[in-house]
mmCIF file of C-alpha atoms and ligand atoms in Angstrom:
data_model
loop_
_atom_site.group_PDB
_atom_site.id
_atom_site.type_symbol
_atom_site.label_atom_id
_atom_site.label_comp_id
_atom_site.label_asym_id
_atom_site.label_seq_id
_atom_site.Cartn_x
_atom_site.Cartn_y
_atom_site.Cartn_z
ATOM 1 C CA UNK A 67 55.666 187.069 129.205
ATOM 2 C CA UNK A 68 52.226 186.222 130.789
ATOM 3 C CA UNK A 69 50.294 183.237 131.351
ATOM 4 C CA UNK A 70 47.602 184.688 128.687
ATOM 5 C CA UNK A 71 50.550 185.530 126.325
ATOM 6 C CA UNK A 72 52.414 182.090 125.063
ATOM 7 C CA UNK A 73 55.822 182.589 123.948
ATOM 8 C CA UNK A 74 55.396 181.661 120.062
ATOM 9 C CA UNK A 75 57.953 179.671 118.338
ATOM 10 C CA UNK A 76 60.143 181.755 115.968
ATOM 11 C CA UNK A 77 61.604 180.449 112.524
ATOM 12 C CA UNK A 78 64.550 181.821 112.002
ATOM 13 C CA UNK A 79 66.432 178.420 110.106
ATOM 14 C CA UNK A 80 64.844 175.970 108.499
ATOM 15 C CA UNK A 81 67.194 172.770 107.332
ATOM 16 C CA UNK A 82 65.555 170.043 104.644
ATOM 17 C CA UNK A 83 66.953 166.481 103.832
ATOM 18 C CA UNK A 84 65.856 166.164 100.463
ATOM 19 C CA UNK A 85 65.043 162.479 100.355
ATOM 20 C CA UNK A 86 62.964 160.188 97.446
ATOM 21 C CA UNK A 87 63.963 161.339 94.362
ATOM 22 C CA UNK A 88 65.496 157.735 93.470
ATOM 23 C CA UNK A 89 61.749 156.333 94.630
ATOM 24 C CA UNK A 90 59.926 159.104 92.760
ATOM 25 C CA UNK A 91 61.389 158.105 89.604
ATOM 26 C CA UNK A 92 60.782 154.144 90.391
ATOM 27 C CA UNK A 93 57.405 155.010 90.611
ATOM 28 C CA UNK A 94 56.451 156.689 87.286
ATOM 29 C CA UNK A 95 58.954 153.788 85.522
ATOM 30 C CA UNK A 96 61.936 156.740 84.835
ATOM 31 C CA UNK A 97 65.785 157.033 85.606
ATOM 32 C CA UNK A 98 66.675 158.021 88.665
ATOM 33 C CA UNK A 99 68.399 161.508 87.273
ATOM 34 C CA UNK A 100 64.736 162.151 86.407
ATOM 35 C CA UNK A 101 64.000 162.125 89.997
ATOM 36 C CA UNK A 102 66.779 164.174 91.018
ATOM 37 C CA UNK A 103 65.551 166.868 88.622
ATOM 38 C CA UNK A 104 62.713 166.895 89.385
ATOM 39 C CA UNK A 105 63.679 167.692 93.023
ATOM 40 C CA UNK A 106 65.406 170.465 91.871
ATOM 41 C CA UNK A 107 62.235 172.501 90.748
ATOM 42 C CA UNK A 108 60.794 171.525 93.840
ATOM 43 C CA UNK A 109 63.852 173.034 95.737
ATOM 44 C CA UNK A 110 63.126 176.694 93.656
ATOM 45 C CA UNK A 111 59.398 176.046 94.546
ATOM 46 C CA UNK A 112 60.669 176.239 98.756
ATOM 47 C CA UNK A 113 63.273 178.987 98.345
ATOM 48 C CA UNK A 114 61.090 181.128 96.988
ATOM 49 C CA UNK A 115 58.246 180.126 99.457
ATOM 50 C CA UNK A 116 61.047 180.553 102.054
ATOM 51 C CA UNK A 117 61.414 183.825 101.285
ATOM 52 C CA UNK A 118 57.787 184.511 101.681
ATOM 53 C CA UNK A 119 57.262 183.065 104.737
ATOM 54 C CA UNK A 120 60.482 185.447 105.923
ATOM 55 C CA UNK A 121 62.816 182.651 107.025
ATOM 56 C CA UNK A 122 66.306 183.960 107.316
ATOM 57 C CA UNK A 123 68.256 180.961 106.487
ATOM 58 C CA UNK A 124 67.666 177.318 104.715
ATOM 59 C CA UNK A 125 70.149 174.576 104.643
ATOM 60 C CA UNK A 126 69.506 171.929 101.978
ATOM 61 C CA UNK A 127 71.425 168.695 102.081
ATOM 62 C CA UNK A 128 72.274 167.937 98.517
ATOM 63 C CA UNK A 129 74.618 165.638 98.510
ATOM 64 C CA UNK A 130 75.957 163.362 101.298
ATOM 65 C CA UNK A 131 79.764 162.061 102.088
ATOM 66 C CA UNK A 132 78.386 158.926 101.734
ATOM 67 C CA UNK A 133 76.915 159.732 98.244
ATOM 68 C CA UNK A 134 79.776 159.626 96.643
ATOM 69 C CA UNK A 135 79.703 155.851 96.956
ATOM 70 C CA UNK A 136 76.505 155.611 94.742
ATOM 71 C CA UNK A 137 76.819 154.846 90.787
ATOM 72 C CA UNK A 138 79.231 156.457 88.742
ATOM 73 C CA UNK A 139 76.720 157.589 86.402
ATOM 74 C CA UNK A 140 74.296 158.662 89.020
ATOM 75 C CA UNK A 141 77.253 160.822 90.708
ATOM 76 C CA UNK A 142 78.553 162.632 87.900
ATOM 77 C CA UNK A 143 74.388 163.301 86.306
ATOM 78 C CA UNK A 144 74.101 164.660 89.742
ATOM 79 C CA UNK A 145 77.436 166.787 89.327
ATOM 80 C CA UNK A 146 75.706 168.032 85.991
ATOM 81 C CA UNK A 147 72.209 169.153 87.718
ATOM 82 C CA UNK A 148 74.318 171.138 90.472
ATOM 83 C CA UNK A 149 76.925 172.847 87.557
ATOM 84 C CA UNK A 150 73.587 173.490 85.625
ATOM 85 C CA UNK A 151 71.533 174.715 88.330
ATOM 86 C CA UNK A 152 74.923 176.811 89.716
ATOM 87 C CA UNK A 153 75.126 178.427 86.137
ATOM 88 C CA UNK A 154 71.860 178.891 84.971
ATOM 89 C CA UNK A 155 69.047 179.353 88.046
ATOM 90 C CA UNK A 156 71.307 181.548 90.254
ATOM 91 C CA UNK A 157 70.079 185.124 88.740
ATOM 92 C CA UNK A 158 66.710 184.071 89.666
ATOM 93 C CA UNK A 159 68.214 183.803 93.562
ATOM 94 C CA UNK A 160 70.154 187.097 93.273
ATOM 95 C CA UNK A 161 66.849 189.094 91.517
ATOM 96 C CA UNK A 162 65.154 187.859 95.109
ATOM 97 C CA UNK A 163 68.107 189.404 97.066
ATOM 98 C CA UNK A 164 69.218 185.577 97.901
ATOM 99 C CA UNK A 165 72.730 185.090 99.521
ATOM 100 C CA UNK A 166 73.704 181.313 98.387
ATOM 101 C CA UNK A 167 76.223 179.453 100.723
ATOM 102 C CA UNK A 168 78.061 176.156 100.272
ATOM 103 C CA UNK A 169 78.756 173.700 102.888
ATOM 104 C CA UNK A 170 80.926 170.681 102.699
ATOM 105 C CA UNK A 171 83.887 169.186 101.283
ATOM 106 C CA UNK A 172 84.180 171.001 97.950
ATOM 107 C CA UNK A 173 87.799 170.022 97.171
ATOM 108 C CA UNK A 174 86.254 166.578 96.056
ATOM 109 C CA UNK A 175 84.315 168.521 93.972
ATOM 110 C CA UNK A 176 85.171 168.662 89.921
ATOM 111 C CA UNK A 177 87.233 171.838 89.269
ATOM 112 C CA UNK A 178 84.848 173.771 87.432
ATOM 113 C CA UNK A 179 82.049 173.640 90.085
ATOM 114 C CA UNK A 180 84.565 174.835 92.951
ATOM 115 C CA UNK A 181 85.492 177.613 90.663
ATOM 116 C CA UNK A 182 81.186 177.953 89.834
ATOM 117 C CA UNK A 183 80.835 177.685 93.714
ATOM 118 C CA UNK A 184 83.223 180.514 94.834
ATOM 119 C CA UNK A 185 81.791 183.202 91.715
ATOM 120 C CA UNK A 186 78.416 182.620 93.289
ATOM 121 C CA UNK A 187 79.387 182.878 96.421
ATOM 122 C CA UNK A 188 81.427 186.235 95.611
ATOM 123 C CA UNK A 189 78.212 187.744 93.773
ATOM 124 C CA UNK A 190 75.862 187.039 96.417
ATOM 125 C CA UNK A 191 77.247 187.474 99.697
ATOM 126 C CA UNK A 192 75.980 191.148 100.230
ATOM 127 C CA UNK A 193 72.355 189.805 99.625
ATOM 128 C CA UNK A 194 70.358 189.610 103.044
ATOM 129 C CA UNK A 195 66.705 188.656 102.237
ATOM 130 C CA UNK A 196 67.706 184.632 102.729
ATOM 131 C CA UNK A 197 70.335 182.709 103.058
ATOM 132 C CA UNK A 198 70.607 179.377 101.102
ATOM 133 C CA UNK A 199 72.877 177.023 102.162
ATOM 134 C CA UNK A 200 73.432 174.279 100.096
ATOM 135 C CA UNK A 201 75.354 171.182 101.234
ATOM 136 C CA UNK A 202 77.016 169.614 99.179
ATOM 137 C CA UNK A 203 79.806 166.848 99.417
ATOM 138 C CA UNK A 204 78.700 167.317 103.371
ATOM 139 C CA UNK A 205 79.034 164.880 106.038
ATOM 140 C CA UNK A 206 78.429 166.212 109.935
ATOM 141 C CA UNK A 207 81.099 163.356 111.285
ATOM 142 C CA UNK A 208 83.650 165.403 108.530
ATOM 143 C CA UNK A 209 83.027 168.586 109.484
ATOM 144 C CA UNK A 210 82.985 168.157 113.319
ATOM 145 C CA UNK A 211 86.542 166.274 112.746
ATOM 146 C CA UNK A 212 87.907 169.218 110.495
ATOM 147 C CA UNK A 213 87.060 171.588 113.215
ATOM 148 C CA UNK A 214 88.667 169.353 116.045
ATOM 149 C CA UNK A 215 91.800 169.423 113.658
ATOM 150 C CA UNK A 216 91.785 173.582 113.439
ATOM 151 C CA UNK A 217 91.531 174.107 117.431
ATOM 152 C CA UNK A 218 93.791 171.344 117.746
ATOM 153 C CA UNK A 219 96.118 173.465 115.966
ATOM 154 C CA UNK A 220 95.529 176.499 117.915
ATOM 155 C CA UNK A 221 96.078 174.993 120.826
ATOM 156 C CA UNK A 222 99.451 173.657 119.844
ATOM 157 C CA UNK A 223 100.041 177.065 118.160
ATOM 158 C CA UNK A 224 99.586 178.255 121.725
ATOM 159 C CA UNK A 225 97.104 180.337 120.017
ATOM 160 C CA UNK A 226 94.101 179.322 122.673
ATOM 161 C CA UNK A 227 94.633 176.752 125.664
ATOM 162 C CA UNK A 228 92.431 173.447 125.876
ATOM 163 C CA UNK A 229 90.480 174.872 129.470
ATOM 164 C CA UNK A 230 89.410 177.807 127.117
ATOM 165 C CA UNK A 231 87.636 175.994 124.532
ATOM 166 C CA UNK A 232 84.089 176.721 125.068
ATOM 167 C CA UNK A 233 80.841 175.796 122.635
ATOM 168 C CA UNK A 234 80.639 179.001 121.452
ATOM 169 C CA UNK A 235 84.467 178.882 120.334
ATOM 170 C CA UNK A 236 84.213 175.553 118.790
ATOM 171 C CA UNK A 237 81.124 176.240 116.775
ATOM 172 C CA UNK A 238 82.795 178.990 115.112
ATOM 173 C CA UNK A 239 85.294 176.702 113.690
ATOM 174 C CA UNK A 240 82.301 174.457 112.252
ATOM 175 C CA UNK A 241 81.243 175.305 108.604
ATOM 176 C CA UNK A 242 78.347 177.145 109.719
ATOM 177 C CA UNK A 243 80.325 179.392 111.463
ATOM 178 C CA UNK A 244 77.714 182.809 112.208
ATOM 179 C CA UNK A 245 74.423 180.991 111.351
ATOM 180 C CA UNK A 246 71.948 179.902 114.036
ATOM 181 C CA UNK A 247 71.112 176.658 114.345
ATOM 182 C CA UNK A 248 67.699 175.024 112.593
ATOM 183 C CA UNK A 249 64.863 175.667 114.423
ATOM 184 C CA UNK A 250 62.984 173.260 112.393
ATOM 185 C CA UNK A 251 64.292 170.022 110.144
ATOM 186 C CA UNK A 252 62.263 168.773 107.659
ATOM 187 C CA UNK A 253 63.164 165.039 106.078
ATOM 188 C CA UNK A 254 60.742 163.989 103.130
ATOM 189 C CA UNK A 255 60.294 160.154 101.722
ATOM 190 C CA UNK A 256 59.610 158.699 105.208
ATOM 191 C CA UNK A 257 62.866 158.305 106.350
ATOM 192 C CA UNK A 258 63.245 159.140 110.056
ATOM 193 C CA UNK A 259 67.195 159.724 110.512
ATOM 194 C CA UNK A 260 69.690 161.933 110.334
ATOM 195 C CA UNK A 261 71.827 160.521 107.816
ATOM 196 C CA UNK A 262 75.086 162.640 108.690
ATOM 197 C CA UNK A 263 73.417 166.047 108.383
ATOM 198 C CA UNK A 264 74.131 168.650 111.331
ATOM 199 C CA UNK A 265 74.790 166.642 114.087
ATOM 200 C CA UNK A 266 76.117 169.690 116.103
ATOM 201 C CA UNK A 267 73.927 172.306 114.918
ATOM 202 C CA UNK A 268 70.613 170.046 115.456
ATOM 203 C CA UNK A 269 70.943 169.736 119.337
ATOM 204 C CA UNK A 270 67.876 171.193 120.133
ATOM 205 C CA UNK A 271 66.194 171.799 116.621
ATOM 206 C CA UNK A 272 62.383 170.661 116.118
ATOM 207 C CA UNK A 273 62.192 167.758 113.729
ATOM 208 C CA UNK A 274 59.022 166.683 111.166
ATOM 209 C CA UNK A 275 59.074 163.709 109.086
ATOM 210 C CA UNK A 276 56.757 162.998 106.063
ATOM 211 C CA UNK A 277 56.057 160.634 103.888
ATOM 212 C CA UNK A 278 55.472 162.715 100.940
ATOM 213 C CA UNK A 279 58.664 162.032 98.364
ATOM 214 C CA UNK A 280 61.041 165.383 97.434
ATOM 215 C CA UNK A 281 59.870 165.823 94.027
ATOM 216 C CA UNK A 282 55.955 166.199 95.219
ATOM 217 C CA UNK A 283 56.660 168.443 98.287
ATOM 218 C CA UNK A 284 55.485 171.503 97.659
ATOM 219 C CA UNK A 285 54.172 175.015 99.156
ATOM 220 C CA UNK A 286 51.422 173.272 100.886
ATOM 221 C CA UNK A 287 53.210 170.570 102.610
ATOM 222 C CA UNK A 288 55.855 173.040 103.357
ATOM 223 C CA UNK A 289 53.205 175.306 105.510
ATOM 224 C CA UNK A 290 51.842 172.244 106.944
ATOM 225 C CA UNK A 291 55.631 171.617 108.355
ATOM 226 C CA UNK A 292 55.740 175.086 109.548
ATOM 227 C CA UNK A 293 52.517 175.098 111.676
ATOM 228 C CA UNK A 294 53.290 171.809 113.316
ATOM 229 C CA UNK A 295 56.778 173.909 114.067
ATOM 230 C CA UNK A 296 54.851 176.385 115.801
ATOM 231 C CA UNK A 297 52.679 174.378 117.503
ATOM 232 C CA UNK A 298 55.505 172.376 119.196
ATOM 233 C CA UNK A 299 56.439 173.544 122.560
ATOM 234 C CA UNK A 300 60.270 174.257 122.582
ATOM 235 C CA UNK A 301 62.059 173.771 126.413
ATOM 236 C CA UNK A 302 65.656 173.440 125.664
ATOM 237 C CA UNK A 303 65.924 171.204 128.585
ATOM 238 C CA UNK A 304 64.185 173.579 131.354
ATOM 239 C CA UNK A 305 61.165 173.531 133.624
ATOM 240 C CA UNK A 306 58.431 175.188 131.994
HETATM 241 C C1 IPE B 82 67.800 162.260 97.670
HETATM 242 O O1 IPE B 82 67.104 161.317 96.934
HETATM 243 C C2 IPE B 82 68.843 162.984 96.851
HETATM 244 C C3 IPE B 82 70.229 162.548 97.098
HETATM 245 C C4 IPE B 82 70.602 161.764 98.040
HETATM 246 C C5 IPE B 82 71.232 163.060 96.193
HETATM 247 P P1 IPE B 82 67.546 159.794 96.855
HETATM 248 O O2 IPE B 82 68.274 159.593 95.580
HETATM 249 O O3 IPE B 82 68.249 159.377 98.078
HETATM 250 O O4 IPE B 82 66.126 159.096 96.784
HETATM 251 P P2 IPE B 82 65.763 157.654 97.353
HETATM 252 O O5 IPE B 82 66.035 157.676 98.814
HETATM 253 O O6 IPE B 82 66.616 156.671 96.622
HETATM 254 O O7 IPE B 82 64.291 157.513 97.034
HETATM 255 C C1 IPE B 83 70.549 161.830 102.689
HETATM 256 O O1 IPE B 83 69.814 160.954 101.899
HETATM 257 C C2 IPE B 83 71.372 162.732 101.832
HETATM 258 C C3 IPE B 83 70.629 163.662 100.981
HETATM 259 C C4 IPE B 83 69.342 163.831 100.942
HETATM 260 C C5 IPE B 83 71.461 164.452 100.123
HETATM 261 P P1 IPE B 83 70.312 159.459 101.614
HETATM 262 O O2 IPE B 83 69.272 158.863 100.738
HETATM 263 O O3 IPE B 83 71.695 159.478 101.108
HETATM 264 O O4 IPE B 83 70.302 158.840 103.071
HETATM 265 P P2 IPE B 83 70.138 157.336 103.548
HETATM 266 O O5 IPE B 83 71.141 156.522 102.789
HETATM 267 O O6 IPE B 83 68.748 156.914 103.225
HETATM 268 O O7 IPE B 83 70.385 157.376 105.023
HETATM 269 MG MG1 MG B 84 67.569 158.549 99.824
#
C-alpha cells in the first residue's frame, strides 16, 4: 500500500436495527402492526439491494429480549408477520441464492415457527450469494452469558483449561459462530444506542445513525449509509 493508494474500506457485513415502525404508524393515524409491516417490505427492498451491492452477510435485529415485554397483542401480530414472512417470502430469498440464518433464543419461540425456522434453515444453507441473519428473540447480554455457560462446561469437562481460552475460542461459542463481524451498523428512527444488539461482535464496527423511520428507508438511504462507510477511516486502535 502507497501513500497515493488509500486502503479502501471493504463491506463484507452489514448489521441494521430496524427501529420506528411503532412511530411510522403514529404518524399516518394506523396500528402499530401496520408499521411493523410495513417494515417488512422495506426489509425485502435491502436484501435484495444487499445483494446488489455484493455484501456477504446482513444481520437484522427483529425482535429484542426485551420485546417480549411489549403488548400481548403487539407480540403475537408480530409472531404472525415473522410465521407469514417465514412461509410465504422465503422462495423469493432462495430464487436469489440467499442463505437465511436465525439468531437468538428460539425456544421462546411458538412451536410452529421453531419448526418454520429450522426447514428454512435446512433448505437454504448451501446458498452462498448472502447471508441473512435474522435475529430474533435476541439479546447480546443472553447470548454472551450462554456462551460463558458452554466454555464453562468445557473447562470443567476438562475439555479446554481456563489459560487457553482465547477470543478467537470464545467467539466461536457465540451465535455467530463463522461470520465476521459488521463492518458497518445501521440504526434508523434516530435512536443512537445499541439496545442489546451485538455487543461482542460490534467492537470495532463503523456505526451510522439516521433519522429516517424503518418503513421509509429505502435503496437510497441505504447507499447513502454505505458511502459514509467508506468514507470513514477504520484504525482498529493503531497509529496510522
Ligand atoms: C422496531 O420498531 C421493530 C421492533 C422493535 C419489533 P418499533 O416498534 O420499536 O418502533 P418505535 O421505536 O416504537 O417507533
Ligand atoms: C431495538 O429496538 C430492537 C429492534 C429493532 C428489534 P427497540 O425499539 O426495542 O429499542 P429501544 O427500546 O428503543 O432501546
Ligand atoms: Mg423502537
Amino acid at each position: 500500500m502507497t501513500e497515493d493508494s488509500p486502503e479502501i474500506n471493504s463491506l463484507t457485513h452489514v448489521a441494521i436495527i430496524m427501529d420506528g415502525n411503532g412511530r411510522w404508524a403514529k404518524q399516518q393515524n394506523k396500528k402499530t402492526i401496520f408499521g411493523h409491516q410495513e417494515g417488512a417490505k422495506t426489509l425485502q427492498k435491502i436484501v435484495e439491494e444487499s445483494v446488489r451491492q455484493k455484501i456477504k452477510f446482513l444481520t437484522v435485529y427483529a425482535f429484542s429480549s426485551e420485546n417480549w415485554l411489549r403488548p400481548k397483542d403487539e407480540v403475537e401480530s408480530l409472531m404472525g408477520l415473522m410465521r407469514h414472512m417465514l412461509k410465504n417470502e422465503v422462495k423469493k430469498l432462495y430464487k436469489k441464492n440467499i442463505k437465511l440464518k436465525i439468531i437468538g433464543d428460539r425456544s421462546l419461540l411458538p412451536k410452529d415457527l421453531q419448526d418454520l425456522i429450522q426447514k428454512v434453515e435446512k433448505k437454504s444453507e448451501n446458498n452462498d450469494a448472502l447471508t441473512v441473519i435474522m435475529a430474533i428473540s435476541y439479546g447480546a447480554h443472553q447470548e454472551i452469558l450462554t456462551a460463558v455457560k458452554k466454555v464453562s462446561e468445557q473447562v470443567s469437562k476438562g475439555h479446554l483449561q481456563a489459560k487457553d481460552i482465547t477470543q478467537d475460542i470464545f467467539s466461536d461459542f457465540l451465535e455467530t459462530k463463522d461470520i465476521p463481524d459488521p463492518d458497518l451498523l445501521i440504526r434508523t428512527s434516530g435512536e443512537q444506542r445499541i439496545s442489546n444488539f451485538l455487543l461482542w461482535q460490534c467492537a470495532y464496527t463503523e456505526f451510522y445513525f439516521t433519522p429516517v423511520l424503518w418503513p421509509d428507508f429505502n435503496e437510497t438511504e441505504y447507499q447513502k449509509a454505505i458511502e459514509t462507510f467508506y468514507g470513514r477511516k477504520r484504525r482498529f486502535g493503531l497509529r496510522e
